PDB file of C-alpha atoms in Angstrom:
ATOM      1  CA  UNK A   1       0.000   0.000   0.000  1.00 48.00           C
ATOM      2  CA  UNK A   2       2.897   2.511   0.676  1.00 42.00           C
ATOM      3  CA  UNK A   3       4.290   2.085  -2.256  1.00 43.00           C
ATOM      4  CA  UNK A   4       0.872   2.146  -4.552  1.00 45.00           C
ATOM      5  CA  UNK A   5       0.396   6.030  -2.625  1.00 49.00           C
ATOM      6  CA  UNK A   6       4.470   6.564  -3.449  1.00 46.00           C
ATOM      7  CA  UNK A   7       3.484   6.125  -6.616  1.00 46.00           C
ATOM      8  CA  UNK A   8       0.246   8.401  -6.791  1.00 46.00           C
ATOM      9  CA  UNK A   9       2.174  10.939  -5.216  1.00 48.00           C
ATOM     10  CA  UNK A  10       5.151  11.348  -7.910  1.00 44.00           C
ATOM     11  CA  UNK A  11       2.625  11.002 -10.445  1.00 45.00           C
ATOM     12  CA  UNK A  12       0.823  13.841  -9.099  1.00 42.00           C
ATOM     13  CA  UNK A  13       4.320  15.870  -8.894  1.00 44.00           C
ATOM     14  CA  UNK A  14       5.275  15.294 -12.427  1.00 43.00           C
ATOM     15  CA  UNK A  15       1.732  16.682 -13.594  1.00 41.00           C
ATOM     16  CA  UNK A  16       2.310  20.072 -11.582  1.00 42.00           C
ATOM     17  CA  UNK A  17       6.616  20.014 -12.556  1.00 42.00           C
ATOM     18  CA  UNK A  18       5.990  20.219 -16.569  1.00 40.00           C
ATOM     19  CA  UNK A  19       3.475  21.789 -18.256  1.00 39.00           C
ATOM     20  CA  UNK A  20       1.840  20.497 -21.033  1.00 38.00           C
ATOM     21  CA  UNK A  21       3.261  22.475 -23.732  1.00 37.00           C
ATOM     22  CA  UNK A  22       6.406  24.744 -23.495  1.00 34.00           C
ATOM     23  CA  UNK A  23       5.813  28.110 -25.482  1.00 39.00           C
ATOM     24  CA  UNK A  24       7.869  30.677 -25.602  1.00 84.00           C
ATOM     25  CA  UNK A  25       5.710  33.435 -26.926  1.00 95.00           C
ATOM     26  CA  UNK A  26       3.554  35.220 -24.868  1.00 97.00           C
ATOM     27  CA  UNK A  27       0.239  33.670 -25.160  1.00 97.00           C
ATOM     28  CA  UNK A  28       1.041  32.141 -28.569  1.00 96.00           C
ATOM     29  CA  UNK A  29      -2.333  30.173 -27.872  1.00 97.00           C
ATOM     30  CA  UNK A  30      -4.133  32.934 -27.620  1.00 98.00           C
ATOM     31  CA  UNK A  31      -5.820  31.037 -24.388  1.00 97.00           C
ATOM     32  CA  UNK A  32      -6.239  34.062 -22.910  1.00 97.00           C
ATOM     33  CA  UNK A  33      -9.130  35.005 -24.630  1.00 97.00           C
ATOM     34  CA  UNK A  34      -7.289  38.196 -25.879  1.00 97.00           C
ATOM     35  CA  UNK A  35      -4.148  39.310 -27.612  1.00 97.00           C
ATOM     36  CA  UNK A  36      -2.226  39.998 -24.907  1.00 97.00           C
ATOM     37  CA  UNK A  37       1.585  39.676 -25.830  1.00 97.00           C
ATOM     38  CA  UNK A  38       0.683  40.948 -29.454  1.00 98.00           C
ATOM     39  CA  UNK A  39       0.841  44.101 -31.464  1.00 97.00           C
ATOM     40  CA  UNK A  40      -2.220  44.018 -33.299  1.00 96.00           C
ATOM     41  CA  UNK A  41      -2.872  46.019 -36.496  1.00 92.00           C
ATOM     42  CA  UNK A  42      -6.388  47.549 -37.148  1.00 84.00           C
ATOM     43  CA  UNK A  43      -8.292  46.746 -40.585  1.00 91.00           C
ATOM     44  CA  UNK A  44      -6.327  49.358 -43.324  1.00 95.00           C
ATOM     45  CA  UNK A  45      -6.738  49.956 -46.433  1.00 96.00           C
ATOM     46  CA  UNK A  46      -5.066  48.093 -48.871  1.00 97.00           C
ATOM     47  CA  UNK A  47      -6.874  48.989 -52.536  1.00 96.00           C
ATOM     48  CA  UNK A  48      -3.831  51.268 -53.804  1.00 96.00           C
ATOM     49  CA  UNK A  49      -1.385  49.010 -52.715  1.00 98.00           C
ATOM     50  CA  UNK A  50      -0.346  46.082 -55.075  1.00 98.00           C
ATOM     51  CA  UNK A  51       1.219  42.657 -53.629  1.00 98.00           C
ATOM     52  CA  UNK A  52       4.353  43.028 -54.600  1.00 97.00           C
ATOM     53  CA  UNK A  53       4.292  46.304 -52.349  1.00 97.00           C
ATOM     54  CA  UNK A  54       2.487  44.493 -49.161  1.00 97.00           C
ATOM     55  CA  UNK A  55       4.337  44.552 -45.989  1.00 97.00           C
ATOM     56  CA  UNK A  56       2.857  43.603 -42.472  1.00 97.00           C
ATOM     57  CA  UNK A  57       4.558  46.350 -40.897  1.00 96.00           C
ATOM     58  CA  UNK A  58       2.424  48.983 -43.291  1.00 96.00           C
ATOM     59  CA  UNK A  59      -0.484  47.870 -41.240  1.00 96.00           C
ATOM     60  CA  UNK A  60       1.052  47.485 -37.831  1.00 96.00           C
ATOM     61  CA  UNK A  61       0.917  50.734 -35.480  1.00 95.00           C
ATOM     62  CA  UNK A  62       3.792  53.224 -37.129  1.00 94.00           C
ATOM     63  CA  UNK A  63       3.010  51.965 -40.815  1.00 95.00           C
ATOM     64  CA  UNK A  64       1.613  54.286 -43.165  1.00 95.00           C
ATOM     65  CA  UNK A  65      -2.052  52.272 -43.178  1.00 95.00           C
ATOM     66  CA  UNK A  66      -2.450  52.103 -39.444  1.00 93.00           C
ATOM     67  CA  UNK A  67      -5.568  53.231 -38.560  1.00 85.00           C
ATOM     68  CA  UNK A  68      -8.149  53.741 -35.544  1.00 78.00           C
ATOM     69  CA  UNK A  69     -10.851  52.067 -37.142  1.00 79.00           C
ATOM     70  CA  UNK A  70     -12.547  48.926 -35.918  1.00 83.00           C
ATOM     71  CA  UNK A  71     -10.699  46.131 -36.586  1.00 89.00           C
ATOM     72  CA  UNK A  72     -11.593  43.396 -38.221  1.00 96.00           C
ATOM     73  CA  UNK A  73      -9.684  40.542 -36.750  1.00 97.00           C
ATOM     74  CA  UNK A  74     -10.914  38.343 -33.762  1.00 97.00           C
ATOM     75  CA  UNK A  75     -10.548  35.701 -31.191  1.00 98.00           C
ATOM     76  CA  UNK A  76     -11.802  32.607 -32.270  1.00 98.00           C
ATOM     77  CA  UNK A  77     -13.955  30.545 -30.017  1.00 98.00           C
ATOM     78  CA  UNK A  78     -13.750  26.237 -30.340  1.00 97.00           C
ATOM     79  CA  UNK A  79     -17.047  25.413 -32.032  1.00 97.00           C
ATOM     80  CA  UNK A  80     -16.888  28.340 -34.948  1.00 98.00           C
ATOM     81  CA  UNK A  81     -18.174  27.465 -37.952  1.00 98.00           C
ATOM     82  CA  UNK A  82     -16.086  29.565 -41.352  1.00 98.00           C
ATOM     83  CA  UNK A  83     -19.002  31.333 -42.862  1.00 98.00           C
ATOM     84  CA  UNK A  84     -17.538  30.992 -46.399  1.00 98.00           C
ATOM     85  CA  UNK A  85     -16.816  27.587 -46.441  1.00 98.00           C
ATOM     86  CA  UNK A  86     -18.448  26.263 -43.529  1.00 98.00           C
ATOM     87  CA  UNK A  87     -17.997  22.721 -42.253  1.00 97.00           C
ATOM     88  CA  UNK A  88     -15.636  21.744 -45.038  1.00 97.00           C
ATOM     89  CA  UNK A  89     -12.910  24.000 -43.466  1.00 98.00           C
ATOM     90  CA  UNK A  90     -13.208  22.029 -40.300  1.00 97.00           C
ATOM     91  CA  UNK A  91     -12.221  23.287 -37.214  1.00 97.00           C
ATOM     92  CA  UNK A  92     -11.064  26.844 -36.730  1.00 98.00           C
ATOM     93  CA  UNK A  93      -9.073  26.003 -33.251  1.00 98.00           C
ATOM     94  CA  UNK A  94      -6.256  24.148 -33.363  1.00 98.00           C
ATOM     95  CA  UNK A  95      -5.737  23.216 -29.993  1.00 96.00           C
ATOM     96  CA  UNK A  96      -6.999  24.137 -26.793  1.00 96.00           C
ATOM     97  CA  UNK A  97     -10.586  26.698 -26.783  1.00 97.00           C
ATOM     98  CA  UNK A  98      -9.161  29.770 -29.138  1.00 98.00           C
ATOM     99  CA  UNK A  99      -7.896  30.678 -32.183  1.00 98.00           C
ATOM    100  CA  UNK A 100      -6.898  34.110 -33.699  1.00 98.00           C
ATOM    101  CA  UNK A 101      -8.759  35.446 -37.158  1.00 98.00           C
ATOM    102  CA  UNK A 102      -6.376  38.235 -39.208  1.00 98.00           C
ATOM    103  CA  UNK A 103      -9.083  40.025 -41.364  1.00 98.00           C
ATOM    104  CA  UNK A 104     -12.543  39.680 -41.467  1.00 97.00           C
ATOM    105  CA  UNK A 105     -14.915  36.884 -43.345  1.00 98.00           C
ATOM    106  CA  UNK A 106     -15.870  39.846 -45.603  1.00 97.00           C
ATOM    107  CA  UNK A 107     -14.720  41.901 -48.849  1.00 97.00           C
ATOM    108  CA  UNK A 108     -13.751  45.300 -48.823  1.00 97.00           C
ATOM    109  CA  UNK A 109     -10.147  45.963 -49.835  1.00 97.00           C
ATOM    110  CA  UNK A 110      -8.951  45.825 -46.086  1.00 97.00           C
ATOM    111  CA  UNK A 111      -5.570  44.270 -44.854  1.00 97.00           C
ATOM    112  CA  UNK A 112      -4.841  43.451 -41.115  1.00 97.00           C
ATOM    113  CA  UNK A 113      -1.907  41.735 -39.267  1.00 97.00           C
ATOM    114  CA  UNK A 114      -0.568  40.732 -36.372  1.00 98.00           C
ATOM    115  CA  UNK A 115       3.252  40.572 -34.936  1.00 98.00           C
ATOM    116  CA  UNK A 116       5.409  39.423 -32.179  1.00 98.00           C
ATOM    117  CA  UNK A 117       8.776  40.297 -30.943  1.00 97.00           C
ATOM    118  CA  UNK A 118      11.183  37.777 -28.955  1.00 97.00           C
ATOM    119  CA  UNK A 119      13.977  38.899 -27.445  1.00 96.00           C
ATOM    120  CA  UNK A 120      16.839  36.835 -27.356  1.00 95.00           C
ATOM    121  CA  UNK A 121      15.807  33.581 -28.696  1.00 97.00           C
ATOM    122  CA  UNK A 122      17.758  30.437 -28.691  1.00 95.00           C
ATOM    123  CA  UNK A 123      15.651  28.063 -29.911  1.00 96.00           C
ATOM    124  CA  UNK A 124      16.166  26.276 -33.256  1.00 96.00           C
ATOM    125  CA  UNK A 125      12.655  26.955 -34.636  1.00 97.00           C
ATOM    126  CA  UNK A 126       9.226  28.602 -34.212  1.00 97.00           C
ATOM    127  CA  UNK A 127       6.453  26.859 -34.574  1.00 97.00           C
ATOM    128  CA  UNK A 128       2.393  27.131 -35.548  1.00 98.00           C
ATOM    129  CA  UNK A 129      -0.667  26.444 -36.613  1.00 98.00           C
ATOM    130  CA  UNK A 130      -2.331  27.750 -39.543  1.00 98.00           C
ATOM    131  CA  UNK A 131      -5.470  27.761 -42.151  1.00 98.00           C
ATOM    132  CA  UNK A 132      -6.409  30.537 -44.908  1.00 98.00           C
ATOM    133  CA  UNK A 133      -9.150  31.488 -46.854  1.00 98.00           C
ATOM    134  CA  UNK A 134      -8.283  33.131 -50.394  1.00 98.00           C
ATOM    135  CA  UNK A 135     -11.171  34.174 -52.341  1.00 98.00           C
ATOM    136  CA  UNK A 136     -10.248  34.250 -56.295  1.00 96.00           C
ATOM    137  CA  UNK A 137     -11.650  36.589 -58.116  1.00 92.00           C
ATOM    138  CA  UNK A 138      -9.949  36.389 -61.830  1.00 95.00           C
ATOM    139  CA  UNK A 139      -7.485  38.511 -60.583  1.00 97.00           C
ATOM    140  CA  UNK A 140      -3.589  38.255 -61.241  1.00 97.00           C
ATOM    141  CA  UNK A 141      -0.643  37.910 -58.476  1.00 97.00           C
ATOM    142  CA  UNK A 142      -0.580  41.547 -57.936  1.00 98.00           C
ATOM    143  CA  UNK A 143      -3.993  42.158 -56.801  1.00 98.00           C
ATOM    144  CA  UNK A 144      -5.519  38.913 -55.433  1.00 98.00           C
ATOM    145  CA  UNK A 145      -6.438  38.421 -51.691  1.00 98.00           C
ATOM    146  CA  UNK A 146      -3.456  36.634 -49.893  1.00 98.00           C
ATOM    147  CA  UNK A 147      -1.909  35.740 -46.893  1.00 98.00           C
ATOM    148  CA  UNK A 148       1.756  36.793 -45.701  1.00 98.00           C
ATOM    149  CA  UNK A 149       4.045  35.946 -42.839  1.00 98.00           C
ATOM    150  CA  UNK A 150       7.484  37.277 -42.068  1.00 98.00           C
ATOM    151  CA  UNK A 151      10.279  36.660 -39.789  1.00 98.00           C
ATOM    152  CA  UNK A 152      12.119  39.789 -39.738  1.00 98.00           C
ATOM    153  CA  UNK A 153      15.577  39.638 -37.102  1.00 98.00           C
ATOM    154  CA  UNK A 154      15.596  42.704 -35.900  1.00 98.00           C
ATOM    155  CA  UNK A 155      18.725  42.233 -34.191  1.00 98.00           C
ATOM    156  CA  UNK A 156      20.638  43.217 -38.259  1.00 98.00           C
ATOM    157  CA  UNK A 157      17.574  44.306 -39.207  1.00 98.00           C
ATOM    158  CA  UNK A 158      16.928  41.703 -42.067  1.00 98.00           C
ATOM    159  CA  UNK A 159      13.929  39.281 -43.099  1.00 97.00           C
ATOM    160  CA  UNK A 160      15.438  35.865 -42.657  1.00 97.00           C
ATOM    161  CA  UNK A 161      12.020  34.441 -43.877  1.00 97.00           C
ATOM    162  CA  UNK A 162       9.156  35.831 -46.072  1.00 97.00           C
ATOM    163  CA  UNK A 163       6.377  33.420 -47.101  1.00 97.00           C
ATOM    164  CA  UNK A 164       3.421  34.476 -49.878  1.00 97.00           C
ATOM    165  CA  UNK A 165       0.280  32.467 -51.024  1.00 98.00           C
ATOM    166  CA  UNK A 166      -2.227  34.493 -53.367  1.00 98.00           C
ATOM    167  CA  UNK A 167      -5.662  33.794 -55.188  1.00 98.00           C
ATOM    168  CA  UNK A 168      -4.023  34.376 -58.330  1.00 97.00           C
ATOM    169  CA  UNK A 169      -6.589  33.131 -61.056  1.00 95.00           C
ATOM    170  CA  UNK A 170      -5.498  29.580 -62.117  1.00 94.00           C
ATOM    171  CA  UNK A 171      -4.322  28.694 -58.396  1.00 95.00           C
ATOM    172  CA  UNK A 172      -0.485  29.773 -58.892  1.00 95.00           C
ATOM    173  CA  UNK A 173      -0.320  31.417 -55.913  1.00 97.00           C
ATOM    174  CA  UNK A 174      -1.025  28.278 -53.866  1.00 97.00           C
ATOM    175  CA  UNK A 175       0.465  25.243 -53.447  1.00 96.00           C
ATOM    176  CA  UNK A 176      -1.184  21.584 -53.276  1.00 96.00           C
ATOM    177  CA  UNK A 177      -2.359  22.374 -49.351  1.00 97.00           C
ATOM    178  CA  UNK A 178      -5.260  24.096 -50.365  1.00 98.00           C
ATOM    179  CA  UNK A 179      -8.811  22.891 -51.976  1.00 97.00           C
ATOM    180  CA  UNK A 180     -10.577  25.368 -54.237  1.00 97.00           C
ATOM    181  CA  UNK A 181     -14.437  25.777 -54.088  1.00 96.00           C
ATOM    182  CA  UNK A 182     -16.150  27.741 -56.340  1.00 96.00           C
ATOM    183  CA  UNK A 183     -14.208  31.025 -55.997  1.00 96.00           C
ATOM    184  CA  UNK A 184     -12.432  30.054 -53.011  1.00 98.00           C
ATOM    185  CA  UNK A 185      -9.168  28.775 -52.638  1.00 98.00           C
ATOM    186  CA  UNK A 186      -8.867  27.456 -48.728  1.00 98.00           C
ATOM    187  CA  UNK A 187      -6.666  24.617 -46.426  1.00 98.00           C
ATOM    188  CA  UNK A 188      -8.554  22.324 -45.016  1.00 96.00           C
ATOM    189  CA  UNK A 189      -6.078  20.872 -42.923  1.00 97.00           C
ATOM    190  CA  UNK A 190      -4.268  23.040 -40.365  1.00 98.00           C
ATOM    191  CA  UNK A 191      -0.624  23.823 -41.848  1.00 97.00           C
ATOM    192  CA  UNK A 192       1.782  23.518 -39.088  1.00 97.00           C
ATOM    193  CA  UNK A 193       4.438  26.396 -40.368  1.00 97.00           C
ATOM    194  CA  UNK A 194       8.190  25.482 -39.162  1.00 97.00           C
ATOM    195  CA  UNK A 195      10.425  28.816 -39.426  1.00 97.00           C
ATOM    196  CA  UNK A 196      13.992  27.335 -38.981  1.00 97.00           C
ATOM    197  CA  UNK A 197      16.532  29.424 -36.740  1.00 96.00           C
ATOM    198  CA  UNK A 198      20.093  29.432 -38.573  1.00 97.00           C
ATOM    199  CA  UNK A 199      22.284  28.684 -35.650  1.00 97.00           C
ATOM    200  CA  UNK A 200      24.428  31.867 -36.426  1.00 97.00           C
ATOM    201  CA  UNK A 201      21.379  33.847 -35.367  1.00 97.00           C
ATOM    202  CA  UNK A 202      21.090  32.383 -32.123  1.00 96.00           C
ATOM    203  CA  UNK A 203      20.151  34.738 -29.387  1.00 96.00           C
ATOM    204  CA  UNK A 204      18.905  37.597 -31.893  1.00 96.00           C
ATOM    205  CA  UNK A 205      16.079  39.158 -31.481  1.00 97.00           C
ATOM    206  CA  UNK A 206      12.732  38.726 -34.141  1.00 97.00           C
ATOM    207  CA  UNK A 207       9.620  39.602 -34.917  1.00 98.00           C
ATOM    208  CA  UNK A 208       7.196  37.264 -36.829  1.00 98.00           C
ATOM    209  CA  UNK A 209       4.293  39.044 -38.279  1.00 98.00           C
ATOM    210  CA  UNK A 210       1.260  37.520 -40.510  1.00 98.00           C
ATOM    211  CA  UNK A 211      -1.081  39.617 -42.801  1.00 98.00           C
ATOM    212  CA  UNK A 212      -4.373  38.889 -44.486  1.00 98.00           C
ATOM    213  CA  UNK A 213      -5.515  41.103 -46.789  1.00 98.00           C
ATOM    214  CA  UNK A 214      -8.639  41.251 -49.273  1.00 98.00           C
ATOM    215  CA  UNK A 215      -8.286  41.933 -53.028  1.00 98.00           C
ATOM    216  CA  UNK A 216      -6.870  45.011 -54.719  1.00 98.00           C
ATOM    217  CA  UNK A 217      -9.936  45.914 -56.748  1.00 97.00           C
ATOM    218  CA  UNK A 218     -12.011  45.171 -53.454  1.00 98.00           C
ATOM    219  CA  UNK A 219     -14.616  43.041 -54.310  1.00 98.00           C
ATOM    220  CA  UNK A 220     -12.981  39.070 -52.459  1.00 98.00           C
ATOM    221  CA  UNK A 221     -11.832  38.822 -49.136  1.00 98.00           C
ATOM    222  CA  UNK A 222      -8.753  36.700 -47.353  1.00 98.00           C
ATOM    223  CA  UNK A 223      -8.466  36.015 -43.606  1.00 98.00           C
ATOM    224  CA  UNK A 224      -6.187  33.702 -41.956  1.00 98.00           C
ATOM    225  CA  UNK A 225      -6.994  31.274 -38.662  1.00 98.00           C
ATOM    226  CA  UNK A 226      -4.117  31.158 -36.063  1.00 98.00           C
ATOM    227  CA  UNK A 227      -3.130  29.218 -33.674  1.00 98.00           C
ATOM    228  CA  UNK A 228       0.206  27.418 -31.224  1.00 97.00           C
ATOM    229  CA  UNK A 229       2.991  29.882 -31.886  1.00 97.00           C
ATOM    230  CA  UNK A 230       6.011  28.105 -29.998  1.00 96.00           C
ATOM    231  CA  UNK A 231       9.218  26.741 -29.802  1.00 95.00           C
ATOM    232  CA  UNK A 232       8.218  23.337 -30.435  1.00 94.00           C
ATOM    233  CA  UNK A 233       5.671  21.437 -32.724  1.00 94.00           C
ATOM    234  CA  UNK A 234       2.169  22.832 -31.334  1.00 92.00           C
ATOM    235  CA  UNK A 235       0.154  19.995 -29.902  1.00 85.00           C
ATOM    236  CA  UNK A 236      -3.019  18.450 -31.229  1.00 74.00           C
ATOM    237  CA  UNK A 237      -6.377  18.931 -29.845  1.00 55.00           C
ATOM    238  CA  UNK A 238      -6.127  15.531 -27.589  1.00 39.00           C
ATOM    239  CA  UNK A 239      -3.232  17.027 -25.748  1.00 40.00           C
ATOM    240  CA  UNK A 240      -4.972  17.887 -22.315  1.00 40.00           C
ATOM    241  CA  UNK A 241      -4.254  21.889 -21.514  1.00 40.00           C
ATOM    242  CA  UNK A 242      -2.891  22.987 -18.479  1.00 40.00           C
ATOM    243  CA  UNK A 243      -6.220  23.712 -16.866  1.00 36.00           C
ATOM    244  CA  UNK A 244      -7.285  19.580 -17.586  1.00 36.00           C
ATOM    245  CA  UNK A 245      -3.807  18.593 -16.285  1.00 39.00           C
ATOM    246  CA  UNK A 246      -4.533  20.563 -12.773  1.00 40.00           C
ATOM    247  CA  UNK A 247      -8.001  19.413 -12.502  1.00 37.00           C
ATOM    248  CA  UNK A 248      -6.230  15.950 -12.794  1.00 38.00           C
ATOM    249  CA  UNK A 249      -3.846  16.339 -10.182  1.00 44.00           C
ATOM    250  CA  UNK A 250      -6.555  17.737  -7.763  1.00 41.00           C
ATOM    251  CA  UNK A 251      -8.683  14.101  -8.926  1.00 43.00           C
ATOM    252  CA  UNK A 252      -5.270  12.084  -8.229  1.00 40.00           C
ATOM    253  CA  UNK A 253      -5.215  14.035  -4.807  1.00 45.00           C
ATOM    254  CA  UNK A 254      -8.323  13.407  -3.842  1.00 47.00           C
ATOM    255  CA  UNK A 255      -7.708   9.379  -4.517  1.00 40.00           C
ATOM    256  CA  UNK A 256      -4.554   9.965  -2.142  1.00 44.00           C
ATOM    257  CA  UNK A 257      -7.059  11.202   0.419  1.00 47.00           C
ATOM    258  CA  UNK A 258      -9.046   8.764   0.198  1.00 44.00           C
ATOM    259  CA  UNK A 259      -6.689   5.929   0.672  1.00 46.00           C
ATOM    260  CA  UNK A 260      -5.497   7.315   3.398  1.00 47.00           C
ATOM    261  CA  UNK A 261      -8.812   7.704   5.416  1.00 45.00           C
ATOM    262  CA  UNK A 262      -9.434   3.764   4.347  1.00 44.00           C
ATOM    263  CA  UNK A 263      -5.983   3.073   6.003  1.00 48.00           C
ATOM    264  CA  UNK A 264      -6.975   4.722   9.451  1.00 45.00           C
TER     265      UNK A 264
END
């Protein structure tokens, strides 16, 4: 019997000693309910600016689009339904009971984005979780709705990493990851993105942005469904979050209690 509760009790240690996934952005999950640890963008205009001339930073607080205006991103609660493609996107939350939206469901001609800065970062990659929606509307590379993410070291103040996909008419703009339907081009699956760290750059500083934007001309829209920004591979949905792994240490407690009342 001692050695059955030994046995309970290190269990219960090692639940509260590691958490259940080791992130080192600041509520890359966005299980907050908020975007804390972010610099958020508000919805800008984008119809006299062509692709080839997007940046995230023009829509980021100091860039020339930055605006007051509503914005048009979102948290995502577990349970949304896309209302473009519905249930044939699947599920817009990765992991956990959140997700973050850049852009809204909606045309307009509107860009938005999102960015975070790490300070010193060691690891050998960054991590997460993403699905777009691209709505095609004939249009070529330079005006189609797209998505865009950057890793910018801002340590030598270079873009180590710059990643594009486009509604281009035809579907060059995308790769095999995403389905079309009807004028939409859109991943079903979640794309887990791995940004790899050159191990010269080691202990530099970056900031990854990502940017939706809807078409030039105005008339399709492009958002993008985030999720598990990390160090490591984010986990899947079955991997219990920290607040399932403490109510299971208070149930393994309680079973210690017990067993110990039955012994007196």
């Amino acid at each position: 019997m001692k050695l059955k509760n030994a046995a309970i009790g290190i269990a219960v240690a090692a639940l509260f000693a590691a958490p259940a996934y080791a992130d080192s952005f600041v509520n890359g999950g966005f299980e907050s309910g908020n975007t804390s640890g972010w610099t958020v963008g508000s919805s800008g205009d984008r119809s006299s600016i062509l692709n080839p001339a997007m940046s995230p930073a023009t829509f980021l607080p100091g860039g020339t689009e930055y605006n007051t205006n509503t914005p048009h991103s979102a948290i995502i609660a577990s349970g949304t339904i896309d209302p473009n493609i519905g249930a044939a996107l699947g599920t817009t939350v990765y992991s956990g009971n959140s997700s973050y939206r850049v852009e809204d469901t909606t045309n307009g001609g509107y860009a938005s984005a999102i960015s975070q800065t790490v300070s010193n970062y060691t690891e050998a990659n960054i991590f997460f979780a993403w699905k777009a929606v691209l709505e095609n509307g004939g249009h070529d590379a330079d005006e189609s709705a797209l998505m865009m993410l950057t890793l910018h070291d801002d340590t030598t103040n270079t873009t180590v990493i710059s990643r594009i996909y486009n509604a281009a008419a035809g579907g060059g703009g995308v790769d095999t990851r995403f389905t079309a339907l009807g004028d939409f081009f859109y991943t079903a699956d979640w794309q887990i993105e791995q940004l790899a760290i050159d191990s010269a750059l080691s202990g530099h500083t970056f900031t990854l942005s990502v940017l939706a934007a809807d078409c030039n001309p105005t008339g399709h829209t492009g958002y993008v469904y985030l999720d598990g920004f990390g160090s490591v591979t984010p986990p899947t949905s079955d991997v219990p979050e920290p607040t399932s792994l403490a109510l299971m240490g208070i149930g393994l407690a309680g079973l210690m209690a017990s067993r110990r009342r039955k012994q007196v």
